[in-house]
Amino acid sequence: MSRTTDDLIASLTVDLKPVSAGMVARRIALGLGGGAVVSTVLMLAWLGARPDLAQALATPMFWMKFAYAALAALALAVALGRLSRPGARLGVLTAVAAAPFVVMALMAVARLAMAAPDARMHLVMGASANVCPWRIYIIGLPLLAGAVWAVRGLAPTRLTLAGLVAGGCAGALSALIYGFHCDETAAPFVAIWYTLGMGAVAALGGLAGSRWLRWR
Amino acid sequence: MDQIEHRLRGLMLAGLAGEAGPYRQLLDELARLLRAYYARRAPPGLDAEDLVQETLIAVHTRRATYDAGQPFTAWAYAIARYKLIDALRRARLHLRSPIEAADDLFVPPGAEAAMASRDLDRALAALPARTQALIRDTRIAGLSTREAAARAGISEGAAKVAIHRGLKALGEQYGGSDVADD
């Protein structure tokens, strides 16, 4: 009955190599990093950096956008590493990953509450609400491809959730990159339209996760 | 459970460090546990031993995803469960029957037995004619070995040997295969 299984075990154990502990993190960093390079080139070729980038780097609102996307991406990347390991639980990481979104939403509400009523519409819609989520979605696709490549080479066992988090992480990095083009500065705008773009990439990842992330 | 966890985790950590001995012991032990797990869980039609081997390969090729800070048993169980679900999913994909095979459902009474005997004919066809007759006489018609030997015109001893060899050949052909299907 088990003769061939014994042979298999023997073949798996000859020439056994040590395995380094950081492999999961390295692979995810490689996938997201490769995707980020492609996405950045795509953004620069398609939209270009904002002309006033040098001045913008001195404003807090630029860094508010940057910090929102960067912290969300970082927390989701850590969660993605966790979801690439069989049997690992997200635990407190769920709350950590949600924190940037909650803080951003609170900032948006506070900003709207402080604003004069007739200024609120502009704080929400800015000048580019109709294109912002779509651009973040498109720029996020190479990042999602990189994340999918990384994760399916590991061992995800909850494929839809892993796809959702992979997409969320790709979307957050895409928003980070898009922030170098977009000159919107209002917290309500960022909280709504940036988040919607991230959510679109996350939704794609979640819907396709059970197919794209399946491994044998 | 704690003891198993402690021991298997120790073997796994040694394996990750490149020690083949403990690693081999780990895979042997996992094979035994997986065999029992899949024997209980895998529905008929799924080869449990195939699943055991697929899971061992997954454990090996994806062993870098084991985090030393996490329980080893939870890691291995998640892979075993994933492999079972994956196999069930693929089996379901293969289950699509051709629509013209209405005969599969609307079987006339008594046809099951006829089909079984047809299958038996096919199985026996590979054996020598005299062995076929001996097996039919003794195993189906219910004759004694001596009566069957007399009908075949050979000694009882020769009949016993022929029946034994014939059944053994059938067994090798149809039962107890240890060769994977695909």
XYZ file of C-alpha atoms in Angstrom, chain B residues 58-142:
85
model
C 3.126 20.327 -0.404
C 4.546 20.138 3.118
C 7.996 19.711 1.606
C 7.918 22.310 -1.171
C 6.144 24.921 1.000
C 8.024 24.212 4.216
C 9.464 27.743 4.246
C 5.944 29.006 5.055
C 6.116 27.371 8.487
C 6.611 30.089 11.101
C 8.584 28.706 14.055
C 6.490 30.896 16.378
C 3.261 29.154 15.358
C 2.013 25.628 16.210
C 3.289 23.045 13.731
C 0.151 20.916 13.990
C -2.055 23.866 12.953
C 0.209 24.488 9.956
C 0.209 20.868 8.803
C -3.526 20.496 9.412
C -4.303 23.595 7.334
C -2.355 22.101 4.414
C -4.071 18.707 4.777
C -7.469 20.383 4.840
C -6.615 22.589 1.852
C -5.513 19.541 -0.133
C -8.723 17.679 0.728
C -10.920 20.604 -0.327
C -8.877 21.040 -3.508
C -9.261 17.344 -4.371
C -13.019 17.461 -3.708
C -13.311 20.495 -5.929
C -11.457 18.791 -8.748
C -13.458 15.594 -8.294
C -16.640 17.645 -8.616
C -15.356 19.108 -11.878
C -14.780 15.597 -13.188
C -18.247 14.449 -12.180
C -19.983 16.003 -15.167
C -21.629 13.038 -16.868
C -22.546 13.027 -20.560
C -26.216 14.029 -20.999
C -27.005 11.209 -23.418
C -26.225 8.576 -20.763
C -29.835 8.376 -19.498
C -29.345 4.620 -19.174
C -27.188 5.361 -16.133
C -30.311 6.417 -14.262
C -33.115 4.390 -15.861
C -31.851 0.889 -15.297
C -34.394 -1.928 -15.805
C -34.903 -4.232 -12.778
C -32.340 -7.003 -12.660
C -29.937 -5.167 -14.933
C -27.568 -4.388 -12.063
C -26.889 -8.104 -11.611
C -26.491 -8.520 -15.381
C -23.966 -5.677 -15.440
C -22.087 -7.178 -12.530
C -21.873 -10.498 -14.337
C -20.754 -8.697 -17.494
C -17.987 -7.038 -15.490
C -17.067 -10.453 -14.099
C -16.919 -11.912 -17.626
C -14.601 -9.128 -18.665
C -12.375 -9.655 -15.635
C -12.174 -13.404 -16.107
C -11.526 -13.138 -19.850
C -7.831 -12.484 -19.229
C -7.401 -15.922 -17.584
C -6.915 -19.281 -19.338
C -10.221 -20.927 -20.298
C -9.796 -23.842 -17.906
C -9.018 -21.518 -14.994
C -12.093 -19.445 -15.863
C -14.279 -22.534 -15.740
C -12.767 -23.635 -12.428
C -13.340 -20.253 -10.796
C -16.935 -20.078 -12.065
C -17.684 -23.607 -10.849
C -16.180 -23.153 -7.396
C -16.849 -19.485 -6.603
C -20.146 -18.850 -8.390
C -21.911 -22.157 -9.066
C -20.862 -23.421 -5.627
